[in-house]
Coordinates of C-alpha atoms in Angstrom, one line a residue:
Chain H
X11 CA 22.8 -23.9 -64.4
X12 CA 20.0 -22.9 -62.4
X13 CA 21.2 -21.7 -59.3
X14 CA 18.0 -22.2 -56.6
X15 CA 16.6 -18.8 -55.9
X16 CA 17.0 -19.0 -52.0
X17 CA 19.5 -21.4 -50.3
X18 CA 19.9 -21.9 -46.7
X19 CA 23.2 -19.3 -46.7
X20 CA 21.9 -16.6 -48.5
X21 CA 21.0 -13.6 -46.1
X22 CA 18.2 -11.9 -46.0
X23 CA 18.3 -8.4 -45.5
X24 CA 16.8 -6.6 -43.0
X25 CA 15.8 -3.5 -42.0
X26 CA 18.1 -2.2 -39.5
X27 CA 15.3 -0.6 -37.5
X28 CA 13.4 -3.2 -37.3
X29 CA 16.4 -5.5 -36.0
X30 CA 17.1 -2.7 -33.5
X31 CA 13.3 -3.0 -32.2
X32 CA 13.3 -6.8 -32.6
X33 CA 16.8 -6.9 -30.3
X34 CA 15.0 -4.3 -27.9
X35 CA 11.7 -6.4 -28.0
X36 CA 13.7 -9.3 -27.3
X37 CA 15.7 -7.8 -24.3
X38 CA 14.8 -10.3 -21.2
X39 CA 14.7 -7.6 -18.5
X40 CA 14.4 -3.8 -19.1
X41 CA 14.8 -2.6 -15.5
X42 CA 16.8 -4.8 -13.3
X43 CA 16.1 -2.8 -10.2
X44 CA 12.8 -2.6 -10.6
X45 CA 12.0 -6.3 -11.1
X46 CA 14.4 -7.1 -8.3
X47 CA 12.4 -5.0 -5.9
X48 CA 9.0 -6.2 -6.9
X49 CA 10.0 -9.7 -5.7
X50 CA 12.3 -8.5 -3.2
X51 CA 9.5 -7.0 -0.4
X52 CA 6.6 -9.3 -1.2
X53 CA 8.8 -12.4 -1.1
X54 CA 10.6 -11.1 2.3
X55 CA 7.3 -10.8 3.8
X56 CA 6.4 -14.1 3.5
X57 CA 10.0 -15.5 4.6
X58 CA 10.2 -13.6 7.3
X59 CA 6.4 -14.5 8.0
X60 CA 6.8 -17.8 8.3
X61 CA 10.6 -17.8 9.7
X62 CA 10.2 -15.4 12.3
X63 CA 10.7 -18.1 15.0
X64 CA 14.3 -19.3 13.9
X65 CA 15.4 -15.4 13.7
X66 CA 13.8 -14.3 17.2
X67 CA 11.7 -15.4 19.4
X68 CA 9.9 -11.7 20.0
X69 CA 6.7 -11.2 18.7
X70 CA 6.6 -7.3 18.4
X71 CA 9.9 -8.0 16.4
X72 CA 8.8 -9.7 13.8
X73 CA 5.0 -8.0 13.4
X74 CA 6.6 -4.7 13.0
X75 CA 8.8 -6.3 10.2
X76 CA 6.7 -8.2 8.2
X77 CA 4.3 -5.0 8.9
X78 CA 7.1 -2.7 7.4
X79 CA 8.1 -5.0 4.6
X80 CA 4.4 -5.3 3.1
X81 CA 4.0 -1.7 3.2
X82 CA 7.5 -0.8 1.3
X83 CA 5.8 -3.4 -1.0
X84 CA 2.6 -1.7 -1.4
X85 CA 4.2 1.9 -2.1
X86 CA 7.0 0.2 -4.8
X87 CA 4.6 -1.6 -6.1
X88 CA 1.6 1.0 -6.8
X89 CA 3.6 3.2 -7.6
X90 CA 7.1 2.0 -9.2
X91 CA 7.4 -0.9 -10.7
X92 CA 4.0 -1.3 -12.2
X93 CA 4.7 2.2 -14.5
X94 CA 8.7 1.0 -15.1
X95 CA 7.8 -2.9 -16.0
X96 CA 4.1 -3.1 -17.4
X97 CA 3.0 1.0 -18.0
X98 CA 0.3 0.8 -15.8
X99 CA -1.0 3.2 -13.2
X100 CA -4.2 3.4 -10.8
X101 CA -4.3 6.0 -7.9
X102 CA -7.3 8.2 -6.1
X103 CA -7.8 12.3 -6.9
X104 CA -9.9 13.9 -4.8
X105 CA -12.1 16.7 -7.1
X106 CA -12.6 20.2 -5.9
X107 CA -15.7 19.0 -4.6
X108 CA -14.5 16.5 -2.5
X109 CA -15.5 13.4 -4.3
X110 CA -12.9 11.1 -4.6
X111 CA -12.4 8.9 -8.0
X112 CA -10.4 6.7 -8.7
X113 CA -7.9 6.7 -12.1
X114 CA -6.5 4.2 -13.8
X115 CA -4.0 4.9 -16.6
X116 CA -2.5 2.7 -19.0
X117 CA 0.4 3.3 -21.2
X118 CA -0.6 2.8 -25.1
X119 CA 2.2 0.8 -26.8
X120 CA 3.7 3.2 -29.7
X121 CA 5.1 1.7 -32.7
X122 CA 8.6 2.4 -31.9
X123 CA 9.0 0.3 -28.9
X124 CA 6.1 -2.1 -27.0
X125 CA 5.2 -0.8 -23.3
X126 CA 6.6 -4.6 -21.3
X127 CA 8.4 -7.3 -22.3
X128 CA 7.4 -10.7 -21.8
X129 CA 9.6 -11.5 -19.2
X130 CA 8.7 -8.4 -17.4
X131 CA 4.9 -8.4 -17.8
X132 CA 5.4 -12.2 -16.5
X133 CA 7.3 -11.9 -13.7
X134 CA 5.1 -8.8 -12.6
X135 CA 1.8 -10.2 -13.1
X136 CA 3.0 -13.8 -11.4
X137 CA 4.1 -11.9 -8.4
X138 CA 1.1 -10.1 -8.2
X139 CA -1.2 -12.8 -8.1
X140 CA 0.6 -15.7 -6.3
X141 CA 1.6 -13.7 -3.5
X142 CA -2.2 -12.9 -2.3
X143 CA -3.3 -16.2 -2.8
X144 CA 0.2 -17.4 -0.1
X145 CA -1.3 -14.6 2.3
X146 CA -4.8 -16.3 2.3
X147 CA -3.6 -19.6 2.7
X148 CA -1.6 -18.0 6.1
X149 CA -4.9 -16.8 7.0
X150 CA -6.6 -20.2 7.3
X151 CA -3.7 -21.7 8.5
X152 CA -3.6 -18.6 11.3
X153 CA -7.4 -19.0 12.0
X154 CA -7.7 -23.0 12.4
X155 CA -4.6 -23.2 14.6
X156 CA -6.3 -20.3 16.6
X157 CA -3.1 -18.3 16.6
X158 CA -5.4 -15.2 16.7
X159 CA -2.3 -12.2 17.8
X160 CA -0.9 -13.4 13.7
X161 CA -4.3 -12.7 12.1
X162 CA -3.8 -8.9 12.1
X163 CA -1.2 -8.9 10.4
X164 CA -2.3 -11.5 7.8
X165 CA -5.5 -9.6 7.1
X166 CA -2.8 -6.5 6.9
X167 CA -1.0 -8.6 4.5
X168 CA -3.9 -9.8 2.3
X169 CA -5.8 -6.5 2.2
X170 CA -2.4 -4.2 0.8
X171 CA -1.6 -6.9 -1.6
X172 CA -5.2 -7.1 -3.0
X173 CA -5.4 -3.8 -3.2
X174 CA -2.7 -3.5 -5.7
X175 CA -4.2 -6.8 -7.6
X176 CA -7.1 -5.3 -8.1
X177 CA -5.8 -1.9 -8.8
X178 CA -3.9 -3.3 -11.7
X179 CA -6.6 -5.9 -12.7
X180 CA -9.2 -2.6 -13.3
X181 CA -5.8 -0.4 -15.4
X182 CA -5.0 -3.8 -17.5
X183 CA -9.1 -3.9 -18.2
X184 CA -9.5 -0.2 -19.4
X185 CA -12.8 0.1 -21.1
X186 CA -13.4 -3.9 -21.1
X187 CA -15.9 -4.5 -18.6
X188 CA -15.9 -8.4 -18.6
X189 CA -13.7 -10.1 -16.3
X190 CA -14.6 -13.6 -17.7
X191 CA -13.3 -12.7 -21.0
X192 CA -10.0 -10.8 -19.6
X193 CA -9.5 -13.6 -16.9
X194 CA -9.9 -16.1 -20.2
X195 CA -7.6 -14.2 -22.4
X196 CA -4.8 -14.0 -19.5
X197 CA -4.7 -17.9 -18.7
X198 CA -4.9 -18.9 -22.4
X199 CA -2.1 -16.2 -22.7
X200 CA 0.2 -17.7 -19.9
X201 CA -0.6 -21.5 -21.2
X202 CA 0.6 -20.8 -24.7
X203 CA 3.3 -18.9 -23.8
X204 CA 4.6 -21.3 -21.2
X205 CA 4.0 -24.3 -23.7
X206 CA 5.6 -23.2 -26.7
X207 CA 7.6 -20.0 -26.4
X208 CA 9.6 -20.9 -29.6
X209 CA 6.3 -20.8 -31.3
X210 CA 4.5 -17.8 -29.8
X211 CA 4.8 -15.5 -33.0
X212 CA 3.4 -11.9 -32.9
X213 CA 1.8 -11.7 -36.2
X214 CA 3.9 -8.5 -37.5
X215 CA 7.3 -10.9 -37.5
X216 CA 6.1 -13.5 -39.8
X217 CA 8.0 -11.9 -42.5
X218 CA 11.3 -11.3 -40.3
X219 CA 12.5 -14.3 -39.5
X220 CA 15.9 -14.6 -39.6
X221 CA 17.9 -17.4 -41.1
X222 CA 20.0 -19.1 -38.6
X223 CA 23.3 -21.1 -40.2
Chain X
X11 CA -16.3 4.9 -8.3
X12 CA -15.6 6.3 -11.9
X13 CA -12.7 5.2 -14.5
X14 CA -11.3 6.3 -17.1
X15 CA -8.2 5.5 -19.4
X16 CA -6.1 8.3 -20.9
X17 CA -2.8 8.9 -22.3
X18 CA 0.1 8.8 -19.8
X19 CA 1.4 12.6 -18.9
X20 CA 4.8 13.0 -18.6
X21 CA 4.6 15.2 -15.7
X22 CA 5.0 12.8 -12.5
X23 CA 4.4 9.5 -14.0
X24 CA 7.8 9.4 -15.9
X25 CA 9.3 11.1 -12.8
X26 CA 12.3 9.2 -10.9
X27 CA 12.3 6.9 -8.2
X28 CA 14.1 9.9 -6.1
X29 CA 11.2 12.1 -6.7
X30 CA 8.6 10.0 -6.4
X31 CA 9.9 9.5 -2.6
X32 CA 10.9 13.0 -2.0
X33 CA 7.4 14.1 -2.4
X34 CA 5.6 11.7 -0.9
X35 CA 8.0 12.3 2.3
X36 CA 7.0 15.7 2.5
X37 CA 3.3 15.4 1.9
X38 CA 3.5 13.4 5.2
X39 CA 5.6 15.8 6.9
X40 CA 3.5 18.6 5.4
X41 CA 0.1 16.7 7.5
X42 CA 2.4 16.3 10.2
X43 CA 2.5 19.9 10.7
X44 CA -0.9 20.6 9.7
X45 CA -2.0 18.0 12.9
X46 CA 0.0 20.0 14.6
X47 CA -1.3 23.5 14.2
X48 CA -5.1 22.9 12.8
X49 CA -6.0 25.7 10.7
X50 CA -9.2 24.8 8.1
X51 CA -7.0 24.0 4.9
X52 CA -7.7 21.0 2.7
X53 CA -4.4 19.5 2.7
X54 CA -4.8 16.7 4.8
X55 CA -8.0 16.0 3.2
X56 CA -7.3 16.0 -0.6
X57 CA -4.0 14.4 -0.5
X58 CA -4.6 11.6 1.6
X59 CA -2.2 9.1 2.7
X60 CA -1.9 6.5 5.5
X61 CA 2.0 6.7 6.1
X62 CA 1.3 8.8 8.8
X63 CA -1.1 6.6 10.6
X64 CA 0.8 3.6 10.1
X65 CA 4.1 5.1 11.7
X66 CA 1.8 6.7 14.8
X67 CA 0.2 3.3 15.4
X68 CA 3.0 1.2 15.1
X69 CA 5.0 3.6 17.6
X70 CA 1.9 3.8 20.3
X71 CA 2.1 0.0 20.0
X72 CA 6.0 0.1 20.5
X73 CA 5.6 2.4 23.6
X74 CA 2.4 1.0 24.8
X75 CA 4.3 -2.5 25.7
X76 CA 4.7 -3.9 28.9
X77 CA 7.5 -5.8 29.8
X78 CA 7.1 -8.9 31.1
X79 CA 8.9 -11.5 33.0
X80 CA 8.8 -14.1 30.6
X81 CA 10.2 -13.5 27.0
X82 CA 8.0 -15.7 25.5
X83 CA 5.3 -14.1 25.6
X84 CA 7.0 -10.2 25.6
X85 CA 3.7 -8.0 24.8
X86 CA 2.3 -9.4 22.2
X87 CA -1.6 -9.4 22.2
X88 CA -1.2 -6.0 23.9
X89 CA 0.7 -5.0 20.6
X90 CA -2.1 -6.4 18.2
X91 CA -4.6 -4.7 20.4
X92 CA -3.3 -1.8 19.9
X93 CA -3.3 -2.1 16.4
X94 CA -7.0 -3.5 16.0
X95 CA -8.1 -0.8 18.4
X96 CA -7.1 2.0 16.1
X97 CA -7.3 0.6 12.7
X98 CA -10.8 -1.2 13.3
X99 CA -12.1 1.8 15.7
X100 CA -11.0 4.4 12.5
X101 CA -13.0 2.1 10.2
X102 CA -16.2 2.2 11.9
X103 CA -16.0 5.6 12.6
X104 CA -16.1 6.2 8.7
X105 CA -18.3 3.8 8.3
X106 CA -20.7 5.7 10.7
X107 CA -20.0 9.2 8.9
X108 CA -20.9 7.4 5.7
X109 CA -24.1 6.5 7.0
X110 CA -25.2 9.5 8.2
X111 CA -24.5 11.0 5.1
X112 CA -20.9 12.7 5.5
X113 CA -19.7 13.2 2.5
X114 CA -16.4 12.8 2.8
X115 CA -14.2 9.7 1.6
X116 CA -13.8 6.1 3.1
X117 CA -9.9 6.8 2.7
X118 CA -9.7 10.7 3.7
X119 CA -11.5 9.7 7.0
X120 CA -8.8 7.2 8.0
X121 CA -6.5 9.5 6.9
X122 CA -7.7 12.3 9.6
X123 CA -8.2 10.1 12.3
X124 CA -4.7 8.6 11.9
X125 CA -2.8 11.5 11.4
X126 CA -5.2 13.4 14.7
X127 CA -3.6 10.3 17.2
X128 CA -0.1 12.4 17.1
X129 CA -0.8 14.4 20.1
X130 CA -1.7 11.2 21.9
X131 CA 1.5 9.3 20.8
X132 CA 3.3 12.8 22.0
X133 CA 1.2 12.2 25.5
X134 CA 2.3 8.7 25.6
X135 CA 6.3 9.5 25.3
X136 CA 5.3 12.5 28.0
X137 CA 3.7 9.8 30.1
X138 CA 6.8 7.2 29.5
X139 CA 9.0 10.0 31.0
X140 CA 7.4 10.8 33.5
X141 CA 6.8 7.3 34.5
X142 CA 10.4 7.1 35.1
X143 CA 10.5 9.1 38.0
X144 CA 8.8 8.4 41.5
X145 CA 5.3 6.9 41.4
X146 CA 2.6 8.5 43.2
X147 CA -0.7 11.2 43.2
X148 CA 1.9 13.9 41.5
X149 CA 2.7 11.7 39.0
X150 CA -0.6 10.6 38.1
X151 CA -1.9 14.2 38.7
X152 CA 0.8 15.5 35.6
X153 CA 0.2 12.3 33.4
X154 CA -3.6 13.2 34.0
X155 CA -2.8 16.8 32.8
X156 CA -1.1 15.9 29.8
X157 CA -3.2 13.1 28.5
X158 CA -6.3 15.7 29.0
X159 CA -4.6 18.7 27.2
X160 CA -3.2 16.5 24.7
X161 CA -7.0 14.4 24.0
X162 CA -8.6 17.6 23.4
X163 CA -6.2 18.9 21.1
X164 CA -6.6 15.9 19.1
X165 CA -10.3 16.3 19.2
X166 CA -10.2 20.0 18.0
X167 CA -7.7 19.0 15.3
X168 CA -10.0 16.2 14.0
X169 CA -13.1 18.4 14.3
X170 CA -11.7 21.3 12.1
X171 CA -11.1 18.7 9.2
X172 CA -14.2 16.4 9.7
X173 CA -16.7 18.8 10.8
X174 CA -17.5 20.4 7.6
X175 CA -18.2 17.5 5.5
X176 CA -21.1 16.3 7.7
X177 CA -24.7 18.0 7.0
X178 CA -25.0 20.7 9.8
X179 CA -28.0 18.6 11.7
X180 CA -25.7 15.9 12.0
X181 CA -22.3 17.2 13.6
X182 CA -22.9 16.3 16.9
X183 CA -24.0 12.2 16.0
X184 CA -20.6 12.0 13.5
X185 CA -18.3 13.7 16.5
X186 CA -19.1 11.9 19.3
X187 CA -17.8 8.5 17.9
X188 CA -14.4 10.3 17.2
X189 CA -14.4 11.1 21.0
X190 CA -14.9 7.7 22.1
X191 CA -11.9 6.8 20.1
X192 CA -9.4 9.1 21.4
X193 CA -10.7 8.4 24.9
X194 CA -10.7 4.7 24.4
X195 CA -6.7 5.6 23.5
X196 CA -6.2 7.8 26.1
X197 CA -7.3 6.1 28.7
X198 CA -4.9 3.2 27.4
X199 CA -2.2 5.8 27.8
X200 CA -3.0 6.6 31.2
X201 CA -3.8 3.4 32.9
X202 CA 0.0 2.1 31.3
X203 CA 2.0 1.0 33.8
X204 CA 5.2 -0.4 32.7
X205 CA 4.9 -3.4 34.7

């Protein structure tokens, strides 16, 4: 009798590295803190923004807040969580000359473990975008109902939180010089992911699948 | 504005949290000091920061408040004035230096001009103080004083770092925006009344 050469409960063996990376690859959130505190300042900002007149009724009060809040964003964000949760890194050095340049550094992903995992990169790169785009809608909403003393501090709000958009827009480019083609690459990126995450397959694991009973 | 991708270096970019705070806490204490005593070093010019303006601007604001009957309204454009007086006023002042050929850095001339308002903000807590105590021509003549002694040393401080990146025919028409600035700000300090 001809037993059938794979059945649905034979294992397959695997390497045990490879499991170990695959379970590492797979871990949702590498640094806890670090994600936590990404969110944490930007989102404050913007609660506290547009909450300030349940909490107190003093302007300085809540200025100096939000104004505080956006900058703890700006340093943790530069230069924190964007080397802990996606290996990227842009600051300015000043030559002996005095020219300044600017420097943006990315972490290359080594074979033994990948530089962010999806829900990292995700969360950080969501963050990163949506909160600018909240700030500018403040600022039309500030402008048109000509509540002028507020539109300081939303151009405060929009110009640190740009800064690090663009910062990390120019590291995540590296030598590509095309934004159309990056900007394409990211949105099919997040569509396919967000579609079908099941499916998303990096090509190396075609091979690896394991058999589920 | 040149790029360039390398390798990450394990020297401070795999540093801790801790560390990365510890130093940049005393590079702004370190410009603190060098406000404080000018001496020509490049300190405050190659390792820029705006820490130090931020906290100087947001406690001139603080101090610069009056207080008013009604709560509603307790300061509040005074407080963005403040604020869009120095940050705005530091832009076009770099913006100017630019022009004229200065070569210095958009972000190391804010840097200067930020970190040179400490001896105002120290005027402004001398001026609070002495507010306190009876009003009159001897309290006016003392504010007076201190605002003066205090301006120029801002001046001189912000001179020694800004001076030397200008081309030598063009000192004087990069300076003399910087002393409108601080006496734009000092003459806020001295006209404060706290009512």
């Amino acid at each position: 009798m001809k037993q059938a050469l794979v059945d649905d409960t034979e294992d397959v063996s695997l390497d045990l590295g490879n499991e170990e990376e695959l379970a590492f690859r797979k871990a949702k959130i590498r640094h806890p803190l670090a994600t936590f505190f990404h969110l944490f300042f930007r989102v404050s900002a913007i609660v506290t923004y547009v909450c300030c007149d349940w909490f107190s009724r003093s302007f300085v009060g809540c200025f100096v807040t939000v104004l505080l809040l956006l900058s703890f964003d700006f340093w943790s964000v530069k230069n924190v969580t964007g080397r802990l949760l996606v290996g990227l890194r842009w600051w300015n050095h000043i030559d002996e000359d005095g020219k300044g340049r600017w420097i943006f550094e990315a972490r290359k992903a080594s074979p033994q473990r990948s530089v962010a995992t999806e829900a990292e990169a995700r969360i950080f790169w969501l963050g990163l975008v949506i909160c600018p785009l909240i700030w500018t809608v403040f600022f039309f909403s500030t402008l048109f109902s000509l509540k002028l003393e507020w539109l300081a501090l939303v151009t405060a709000g929009i110009s640190l939180q740009a800064a690090n958009l663009y910062g990390y827009i120019l590291c995540k480019m590296g030598g590509e010089r095309d934004i159309g083609k990056i900007t394409a690459s990211f949105l099919s990126q997040m569509v396919f992911q967000t579609a079908s995450p099941r499916d998303f397959q990096k090509p190396g694991l075609k091979g690896l699948e394991i058999h589920k009973h | 504005m040149r790029s360039h991708i390398r390798e990450f270096d394990s020297s401070t970019l795999n540093e801790s949290v801790q560390n990365t705070i510890m130093r940049d806490l005393k590079a702004v204490g370190k410009k603190f000091m060098h406000v404080l005593y000018p001496r020509k070093s490049n300190t405050l010019l190659r390792d820029w920061d705006l820490w130090g303006p931020l906290i100087l601007c947001v406690t001139l604001a603080l101090m610069l408040q009056r207080s008013s009957v009604d709560s509603e309204k307790d300061g509040g454009p005074q407080f963005a004035e403040v604020f869009v007086i120095v940050w705005f006023g530091a832009v076009t002042i770099t913006l100017n230096s630019k022009l004229l050929g200065g070569n210095i850095s958009f972000f190391q001339s804010l840097c200067v001009l930020g970190y040179c308002i400490l001896p105002l903000t120290v005027a402004m807590l001398v001026c609070r103080l002495v507010l306190l105590a009876e009003q009159g021509p001897i309290n006016f003549m003392v504010r007076l004083f201190v605002v003066i002694v205090m301006f120029t040393w801002s001046i001189v401080a912000s001179t020694a770092f800004l001076a030397d990146s200008q081309p030598p025919n063009r000192k004087a028409l990069a300076i003399y925006p910087v002393f409108l600035f601080y006496f734009v700000i000092s003459w806020m300090i001295l006209t404060f009344t706290p009512q």
